[in-house]
Amino acid sequence: MYYLYGAQHSAYTGKARSYLIKQGIAFEERAFGHPRFMQEIIPATGQFMIPVMETEDGAFVQDTADIIDYFSSRGEERFPSRPQGAVASAISHLFDLFGGEGMLRAGMYYRWFFDDQNMAFIEDQFGLFMAPDMPADQRMELTRRQTGTMRKRAASLGVTDETGAVIEQSYLEFLDAFNSHLLDSPYLVGGAPTLGDYGMQVMFYAHLARDPYSATVMKREAQAVLRWTERLNQPGLCTPEYLNFSENCIADKEVPDTLKRMMRLVAQDYLPEIEASIGLHNAWLAENPVEIGMPVGGEKRRRIVGFIRFPLRGMEIECGARTYSLYMLQRLQDCVDGLDPVAQGLVHNVFQETGCEPFLKLRCHRRIDRADNKEVWGQSAQGTGG
């Protein structure tokens, strides 16, 4: 039996949970307040971070990308997380990146800036999963310390009263585009779930489909997206409303216009952050020599090396430059770099048409690897730019 330690309100737990459900992998979910998590898993992984999967032999795997890689490498996938088609695979990687990293501001904004509608629900959820063995009337102080920490994290992501309007504008336009796409396709790149779907679950499920205020917005504006979040939490394909739909993913030369519209919005609203982050990381690396295997952020494992500024729809955003975002970008680039020249050309054509080609070209000067449940600096990257 596998055990997944996390919470229903946890963004990244949603990604891992959906993957395990869709792959038909038997697992039991445990709250992160479970005694085993507190007493054994945190010391073993060296950090308080969810989700963590405990394998059948007692090993701990922390990070959603590592969890997916663990099962993929063992051949235990019912639905391939990386589709065979070159273009479908690249697009799926792009939305794995965008869903888990580019959607963070929207999820944090809708969770932490509508207290009248959200706070009773959020405090209840945090308390339930953080201290499941504590009487409800005794949880509140502990719960409010944790929610206070998360509010501060929202500010570090550039989510403020001043930036809220453009974050909302960006989210609602993307939500409409995603909803239009799902009217004709049950999943992101076709008839079966892939990495892009799991990555998009990060914010779309726990924050945007469950928290009271944003759930109301989704139910009113994007019923197909709401249904997609449900579908990803049910076994099998779960596509009864799509009659005679093939499980196949999109063909290399048949990317639907609805998906291209989504990609254009990713380029418009997320690419400036990636460009700024690449620039900062490369400047930091030029001044701070690192050795292969050295933890990113030093022994304290800080997940940012500094702060960046970039435009979002006419508003300047200031936020921490997340090294993990570049790790996820690197996975997209590795996918495309591994293709033959003809397949690479097909991918570049679609990415160029939608404004997304810089995602394939902008490179951190050092690779970012994962070891011992943390990001570490790898070797010098080939073909670096930015």
Short mmCIF file of C-alpha atoms in Angstrom, two decimals:
data_model
loop_
_atom_site.label_atom_id
_atom_site.label_comp_id
_atom_site.label_asym_id
_atom_site.label_seq_id
_atom_site.Cartn_x
_atom_site.Cartn_y
_atom_site.Cartn_z
CA MET A 1 0.00 0.00 0.00
CA TYR A 2 1.17 3.50 -0.81
CA TYR A 3 0.42 6.41 1.53
CA LEU A 4 -0.03 9.99 0.38
CA TYR A 5 0.46 12.60 3.10
CA GLY A 6 -1.19 15.90 2.33
CA ALA A 7 -4.51 17.71 2.59
CA GLN A 8 -7.61 18.48 0.54
CA HIS A 9 -6.86 22.19 0.68
CA SER A 10 -3.23 21.66 -0.40
CA ALA A 11 -2.56 22.76 -3.97
CA TYR A 12 0.21 20.32 -4.82
CA THR A 13 -1.42 17.38 -3.05
CA GLY A 14 -4.21 17.78 -5.60
CA LYS A 15 -1.78 17.10 -8.43
CA ALA A 16 -0.39 13.92 -6.86
CA ARG A 17 -3.82 12.68 -5.79
CA SER A 18 -5.29 13.06 -9.28
CA TYR A 19 -2.36 11.22 -10.81
CA LEU A 20 -2.67 8.27 -8.42
CA ILE A 21 -6.42 8.04 -8.94
CA LYS A 22 -6.17 8.16 -12.73
CA GLN A 23 -3.39 5.57 -12.85
CA GLY A 24 -5.42 3.17 -10.72
CA ILE A 25 -2.68 3.02 -8.07
CA ALA A 26 -4.02 1.86 -4.72
CA PHE A 27 -3.15 4.35 -1.98
CA GLU A 28 -4.38 5.66 1.32
CA GLU A 29 -4.39 9.38 1.97
CA ARG A 30 -3.26 10.64 5.35
CA ALA A 31 -3.39 14.14 6.81
CA PHE A 32 -0.07 15.91 7.23
CA GLY A 33 -0.93 16.10 10.92
CA HIS A 34 -0.62 12.30 11.12
CA PRO A 35 1.88 11.29 13.85
CA ARG A 36 4.05 9.43 11.34
CA PHE A 37 4.42 12.55 9.21
CA MET A 38 5.41 14.71 12.15
CA GLN A 39 7.70 12.20 13.87
CA GLU A 40 9.36 10.36 10.97
CA ILE A 41 8.76 11.98 7.59
CA ILE A 42 9.83 15.54 8.39
CA PRO A 43 13.15 14.38 9.90
CA ALA A 44 13.69 12.03 6.94
CA THR A 45 12.96 14.58 4.21
CA GLY A 46 14.47 17.49 6.11
CA GLN A 47 11.56 19.84 5.52
CA PHE A 48 7.91 20.44 6.31
CA MET A 49 6.45 20.18 2.84
CA ILE A 50 3.56 18.29 1.29
CA PRO A 51 2.70 16.12 -0.47
CA VAL A 52 4.93 13.20 0.49
CA MET A 53 4.34 9.68 -0.75
CA GLU A 54 5.45 6.71 1.31
CA THR A 55 6.28 3.75 -0.92
CA GLU A 56 5.58 0.11 -0.19
CA ASP A 57 9.16 -0.37 1.02
CA GLY A 58 8.98 2.58 3.41
CA ALA A 59 10.84 5.17 1.29
CA PHE A 60 9.58 8.76 1.13
CA VAL A 61 9.14 10.67 -2.14
CA GLN A 62 8.54 14.41 -1.79
CA ASP A 63 7.53 16.59 -4.76
CA THR A 64 4.82 15.92 -7.30
CA ALA A 65 7.23 15.67 -10.24
CA ASP A 66 9.25 13.05 -8.37
CA ILE A 67 6.11 11.11 -7.46
CA ILE A 68 5.01 10.98 -11.09
CA ASP A 69 8.52 10.06 -12.26
CA TYR A 70 8.63 7.27 -9.66
CA PHE A 71 5.60 5.45 -11.09
CA SER A 72 6.34 6.32 -14.72
CA SER A 73 9.82 4.81 -14.47
CA ARG A 74 8.34 1.62 -13.01
CA GLY A 75 5.88 1.22 -15.89
CA GLU A 76 2.85 1.53 -13.62
CA GLU A 77 0.91 4.11 -15.64
CA ARG A 78 -2.50 3.20 -17.03
CA PHE A 79 -2.65 6.45 -19.01
CA PRO A 80 0.79 7.68 -20.14
CA SER A 81 1.52 10.97 -18.38
CA ARG A 82 3.75 11.94 -21.32
CA PRO A 83 1.82 11.50 -24.57
CA GLN A 84 3.59 9.93 -27.54
CA GLY A 85 3.03 12.81 -29.95
CA ALA A 86 5.83 15.37 -29.93
CA VAL A 87 3.58 18.43 -29.94
CA ALA A 88 1.12 16.98 -27.43
CA SER A 89 3.98 16.08 -25.10
CA ALA A 90 5.57 19.53 -25.31
CA ILE A 91 2.25 21.29 -24.73
CA SER A 92 1.52 19.00 -21.80
CA HIS A 93 4.88 19.92 -20.24
CA LEU A 94 4.16 23.62 -20.83
CA PHE A 95 0.92 23.42 -18.88
CA ASP A 96 2.52 21.29 -16.18
CA LEU A 97 4.82 24.29 -15.68
CA PHE A 98 2.11 26.92 -16.00
CA GLY A 99 -0.46 25.15 -13.85
CA GLY A 100 1.89 24.56 -10.95
CA GLU A 101 3.85 27.81 -11.15
CA GLY A 102 2.14 30.36 -13.39
CA MET A 103 -1.25 29.99 -11.71
CA LEU A 104 0.07 30.54 -8.18
CA ARG A 105 -0.93 34.20 -8.01
CA ALA A 106 -4.50 33.53 -9.05
CA GLY A 107 -4.93 30.74 -6.52
CA MET A 108 -3.43 32.74 -3.68
CA TYR A 109 -5.42 35.86 -4.56
CA TYR A 110 -8.77 34.10 -4.55
CA ARG A 111 -7.96 32.23 -1.34
CA TRP A 112 -6.62 35.07 0.81
CA PHE A 113 -8.40 38.24 -0.37
CA PHE A 114 -12.05 37.30 0.18
CA ASP A 115 -12.16 36.64 3.91
CA ASP A 116 -15.89 37.21 4.38
CA GLN A 117 -16.68 34.34 2.03
CA ASN A 118 -13.65 32.09 2.57
CA MET A 119 -12.18 32.30 6.04
CA ALA A 120 -14.53 30.06 8.02
CA PHE A 121 -14.03 27.28 5.47
CA ILE A 122 -10.26 27.76 5.19
CA GLU A 123 -9.67 27.79 8.94
CA ASP A 124 -11.74 24.65 9.31
CA GLN A 125 -9.78 22.87 6.56
CA PHE A 126 -6.36 23.89 7.85
CA GLY A 127 -7.27 22.80 11.36
CA LEU A 128 -8.73 19.45 10.31
CA PHE A 129 -5.65 18.32 8.40
CA MET A 130 -3.00 19.93 10.61
CA ALA A 131 -4.30 18.63 13.95
CA PRO A 132 -6.84 15.87 13.25
CA ASP A 133 -6.54 14.50 16.81
CA MET A 134 -7.11 17.87 18.50
CA PRO A 135 -10.59 18.99 19.60
CA ALA A 136 -12.00 21.57 17.22
CA ASP A 137 -12.21 24.29 19.87
CA GLN A 138 -8.47 23.94 20.57
CA ARG A 139 -7.25 24.10 17.00
CA MET A 140 -7.90 27.75 16.27
CA GLU A 141 -4.70 29.32 17.59
CA LEU A 142 -2.56 26.77 15.77
CA THR A 143 -4.65 27.20 12.63
CA ARG A 144 -4.35 30.98 12.59
CA ARG A 145 -0.57 30.83 12.89
CA GLN A 146 -0.46 28.60 9.82
CA THR A 147 -2.88 30.73 7.80
CA GLY A 148 -0.89 33.82 8.75
CA THR A 149 2.22 32.23 7.27
CA MET A 150 0.38 31.50 4.04
CA ARG A 151 -0.84 35.10 3.79
CA LYS A 152 2.78 36.24 3.95
CA ARG A 153 3.62 33.79 1.18
CA ALA A 154 0.92 35.37 -0.98
CA ALA A 155 2.63 38.74 -0.61
CA SER A 156 5.99 37.22 -1.61
CA LEU A 157 4.32 36.06 -4.83
CA GLY A 158 3.27 39.61 -5.66
CA VAL A 159 -0.35 39.21 -4.56
CA THR A 160 -1.50 42.47 -3.00
CA ASP A 161 -4.54 44.73 -2.92
CA GLU A 162 -2.92 46.77 -5.69
CA THR A 163 -2.21 43.82 -8.02
CA GLY A 164 -5.48 41.99 -7.37
CA ALA A 165 -7.39 43.55 -10.25
CA VAL A 166 -4.92 42.48 -12.96
CA ILE A 167 -4.51 39.03 -11.41
CA GLU A 168 -8.28 38.61 -11.56
CA GLN A 169 -8.45 39.92 -15.13
CA SER A 170 -5.76 37.51 -16.26
CA TYR A 171 -7.37 34.55 -14.48
CA LEU A 172 -10.88 35.16 -15.79
CA GLU A 173 -9.69 35.40 -19.39
CA PHE A 174 -7.70 32.19 -19.05
CA LEU A 175 -10.63 30.49 -17.30
CA ASP A 176 -12.87 31.38 -20.23
CA ALA A 177 -10.33 30.04 -22.73
CA PHE A 178 -9.88 26.81 -20.78
CA ASN A 179 -13.63 26.35 -20.48
CA SER A 180 -14.06 26.81 -24.26
CA HIS A 181 -11.40 24.19 -24.90
CA LEU A 182 -13.02 21.66 -22.58
CA LEU A 183 -16.35 21.92 -24.37
CA ASP A 184 -14.83 19.77 -27.11
CA SER A 185 -12.09 17.88 -25.27
CA PRO A 186 -12.29 16.09 -21.90
CA TYR A 187 -8.61 16.70 -21.16
CA LEU A 188 -5.96 19.19 -22.09
CA VAL A 189 -4.42 17.47 -25.12
CA GLY A 190 -7.08 14.93 -25.99
CA GLY A 191 -9.04 12.03 -24.60
CA ALA A 192 -6.81 11.00 -21.69
CA PRO A 193 -5.11 12.85 -18.82
CA THR A 194 -1.45 13.85 -19.14
CA LEU A 195 1.12 15.88 -17.22
CA GLY A 196 -0.58 19.12 -18.22
CA ASP A 197 -3.85 18.08 -16.60
CA TYR A 198 -2.14 17.07 -13.37
CA GLY A 199 -0.14 20.30 -13.30
CA MET A 200 -3.24 22.40 -13.87
CA GLN A 201 -4.91 20.70 -10.91
CA VAL A 202 -2.41 22.39 -8.58
CA MET A 203 -4.42 25.60 -8.30
CA PHE A 204 -7.61 24.75 -10.14
CA TYR A 205 -8.74 22.13 -7.65
CA ALA A 206 -7.85 22.95 -4.06
CA HIS A 207 -7.93 26.74 -4.34
CA LEU A 208 -10.18 27.66 -7.25
CA ALA A 209 -12.75 24.85 -7.28
CA ARG A 210 -13.13 24.30 -3.50
CA ASP A 211 -12.68 27.63 -1.71
CA PRO A 212 -16.14 29.23 -1.44
CA TYR A 213 -15.60 32.49 -3.33
CA SER A 214 -13.62 31.13 -6.25
CA ALA A 215 -15.84 28.03 -6.46
CA THR A 216 -18.82 30.31 -6.96
CA VAL A 217 -16.97 32.14 -9.72
CA MET A 218 -16.10 28.86 -11.44
CA LYS A 219 -19.64 27.51 -11.17
CA ARG A 220 -20.97 30.70 -12.69
CA GLU A 221 -18.37 31.24 -15.39
CA ALA A 222 -16.81 27.89 -16.30
CA GLN A 223 -18.89 24.79 -15.70
CA ALA A 224 -16.72 22.67 -18.02
CA VAL A 225 -13.63 23.51 -15.95
CA LEU A 226 -15.44 22.60 -12.75
CA ARG A 227 -16.44 19.28 -14.29
CA TRP A 228 -12.82 18.72 -15.38
CA THR A 229 -11.65 19.10 -11.76
CA GLU A 230 -14.21 16.47 -10.78
CA ARG A 231 -13.16 14.18 -13.63
CA LEU A 232 -9.55 14.25 -12.47
CA ASN A 233 -10.60 13.03 -9.05
CA GLN A 234 -12.53 10.02 -10.36
CA PRO A 235 -11.11 6.71 -11.65
CA GLY A 236 -10.95 5.80 -15.31
CA LEU A 237 -11.43 8.32 -18.08
CA CYS A 238 -14.77 9.44 -16.64
CA THR A 239 -16.01 11.05 -19.84
CA PRO A 240 -19.68 10.01 -20.14
CA GLU A 241 -20.65 13.40 -21.61
CA TYR A 242 -18.18 12.99 -24.49
CA LEU A 243 -19.76 10.33 -26.71
CA ASN A 244 -17.47 8.28 -28.96
CA PHE A 245 -14.42 10.30 -27.97
CA SER A 246 -11.04 8.75 -28.71
CA GLU A 247 -8.48 8.27 -25.96
CA ASN A 248 -5.82 9.48 -28.37
CA CYS A 249 -4.08 12.81 -27.94
CA ILE A 250 -3.99 15.55 -30.54
CA ALA A 251 -1.99 14.95 -33.70
CA ASP A 252 1.18 16.98 -34.23
CA LYS A 253 -0.37 19.15 -36.95
CA GLU A 254 -3.89 19.37 -35.51
CA VAL A 255 -3.62 21.58 -32.43
CA PRO A 256 -7.11 23.05 -31.89
CA ASP A 257 -7.55 26.82 -31.91
CA THR A 258 -8.93 26.69 -28.37
CA LEU A 259 -5.64 25.24 -27.12
CA LYS A 260 -3.64 27.79 -29.10
CA ARG A 261 -5.66 30.53 -27.43
CA MET A 262 -4.68 29.14 -24.03
CA MET A 263 -1.03 29.05 -25.07
CA ARG A 264 -1.15 32.68 -26.22
CA LEU A 265 -2.44 33.71 -22.81
CA VAL A 266 0.36 31.75 -21.13
CA ALA A 267 2.89 33.61 -23.28
CA GLN A 268 1.26 36.96 -22.60
CA ASP A 269 0.83 36.67 -18.85
CA TYR A 270 3.52 34.25 -17.68
CA LEU A 271 6.46 34.58 -20.05
CA PRO A 272 7.54 37.99 -18.61
CA GLU A 273 8.00 36.37 -15.19
CA ILE A 274 10.09 33.55 -16.64
CA GLU A 275 12.23 36.02 -18.60
CA ALA A 276 12.86 38.08 -15.46
CA SER A 277 13.62 34.98 -13.40
CA ILE A 278 16.10 33.60 -15.94
CA GLY A 279 17.84 36.97 -16.01
CA LEU A 280 18.11 37.15 -12.23
CA HIS A 281 19.31 33.56 -11.83
CA ASN A 282 21.99 33.94 -14.50
CA ALA A 283 23.19 37.21 -12.95
CA TRP A 284 23.25 35.54 -9.52
CA LEU A 285 25.21 32.58 -10.86
CA ALA A 286 27.75 34.92 -12.45
CA GLU A 287 28.48 36.36 -9.00
CA ASN A 288 28.07 33.20 -6.89
CA PRO A 289 30.06 30.17 -8.04
CA VAL A 290 28.30 26.93 -7.18
CA GLU A 291 29.43 23.33 -7.17
CA ILE A 292 27.49 20.43 -8.65
CA GLY A 293 25.20 18.99 -5.99
CA MET A 294 25.14 22.14 -3.87
CA PRO A 295 21.61 22.78 -2.53
CA VAL A 296 19.82 25.66 -4.25
CA GLY A 297 19.32 28.32 -1.61
CA GLY A 298 22.09 26.90 0.56
CA GLU A 299 21.63 24.59 3.49
CA LYS A 300 18.54 26.53 4.60
CA ARG A 301 16.96 25.54 1.26
CA ARG A 302 15.53 28.94 0.44
CA ARG A 303 13.52 28.49 -2.74
CA ILE A 304 14.29 31.95 -4.12
CA VAL A 305 17.62 33.65 -4.89
CA GLY A 306 16.18 37.16 -5.04
CA PHE A 307 13.26 39.28 -6.19
CA ILE A 308 12.19 40.22 -9.70
CA ARG A 309 9.92 42.81 -11.30
CA PHE A 310 7.94 42.24 -14.47
CA PRO A 311 4.77 43.57 -16.14
CA LEU A 312 1.36 41.92 -15.94
CA ARG A 313 -1.24 43.71 -18.05
CA GLY A 314 0.21 47.12 -17.37
CA MET A 315 0.87 46.54 -13.66
CA GLU A 316 4.36 45.94 -12.26
CA ILE A 317 4.57 42.78 -10.19
CA GLU A 318 7.34 42.20 -7.65
CA CYS A 319 7.83 38.67 -6.37
CA GLY A 320 10.42 36.10 -5.40
CA ALA A 321 12.16 34.33 -8.27
CA ARG A 322 11.25 30.68 -7.71
CA THR A 323 14.08 28.36 -8.72
CA TYR A 324 11.61 25.48 -8.83
CA SER A 325 9.84 27.21 -11.74
CA LEU A 326 13.07 26.93 -13.72
CA TYR A 327 13.33 23.25 -12.81
CA MET A 328 9.87 22.69 -14.29
CA LEU A 329 10.79 24.80 -17.34
CA GLN A 330 13.88 22.63 -17.76
CA ARG A 331 11.68 19.52 -17.93
CA LEU A 332 9.83 21.06 -20.89
CA GLN A 333 13.11 21.92 -22.59
CA ASP A 334 14.52 18.43 -21.96
CA CYS A 335 11.41 16.95 -23.56
CA VAL A 336 11.88 18.99 -26.74
CA ASP A 337 15.67 18.63 -26.82
CA GLY A 338 15.24 14.87 -26.86
CA LEU A 339 13.13 14.86 -30.02
CA ASP A 340 14.44 14.24 -33.52
CA PRO A 341 14.90 17.35 -35.73
CA VAL A 342 11.62 16.88 -37.61
CA ALA A 343 9.60 16.58 -34.40
CA GLN A 344 11.43 19.54 -32.91
CA GLY A 345 10.44 21.58 -35.93
CA LEU A 346 6.78 20.73 -35.44
CA VAL A 347 6.94 21.77 -31.79
CA HIS A 348 8.76 25.02 -32.57
CA ASN A 349 6.17 25.89 -35.22
CA VAL A 350 3.30 25.70 -32.73
CA PHE A 351 5.23 27.43 -29.97
CA GLN A 352 6.31 30.21 -32.33
CA GLU A 353 2.76 30.71 -33.64
CA THR A 354 1.44 31.15 -30.09
CA GLY A 355 4.27 33.29 -28.72
CA CYS A 356 5.56 30.45 -26.54
CA GLU A 357 8.86 29.76 -28.30
CA PRO A 358 10.93 31.67 -25.69
CA PHE A 359 9.94 28.97 -23.19
CA LEU A 360 12.08 26.62 -25.29
CA LYS A 361 15.05 28.97 -25.70
CA LEU A 362 15.52 30.83 -22.41
CA ARG A 363 17.90 28.81 -20.26
CA CYS A 364 19.40 29.02 -16.82
CA HIS A 365 23.20 28.80 -17.11
CA ARG A 366 23.28 25.87 -14.70
CA ARG A 367 20.98 22.89 -14.70
CA ILE A 368 18.75 22.35 -11.67
CA ASP A 369 18.49 18.78 -10.44
CA ARG A 370 16.60 17.05 -7.65
CA ALA A 371 18.42 15.02 -4.99
CA ASP A 372 17.41 14.02 -1.45
CA ASN A 373 14.06 15.82 -1.77
CA LYS A 374 15.56 19.18 -2.69
CA GLU A 375 16.72 21.18 -5.69
CA VAL A 376 20.48 21.16 -6.25
CA TRP A 377 22.72 22.84 -8.80
CA GLY A 378 23.69 20.64 -11.72
CA GLN A 379 26.21 20.97 -14.51
CA SER A 380 26.53 23.93 -16.87
CA ALA A 381 23.63 23.97 -19.31
CA GLN A 382 24.24 23.63 -23.03
CA GLY A 383 22.92 26.29 -25.38
CA THR A 384 22.09 28.70 -22.59
CA GLY A 385 20.53 32.02 -23.32
CA GLY A 386 18.65 34.81 -21.67
#
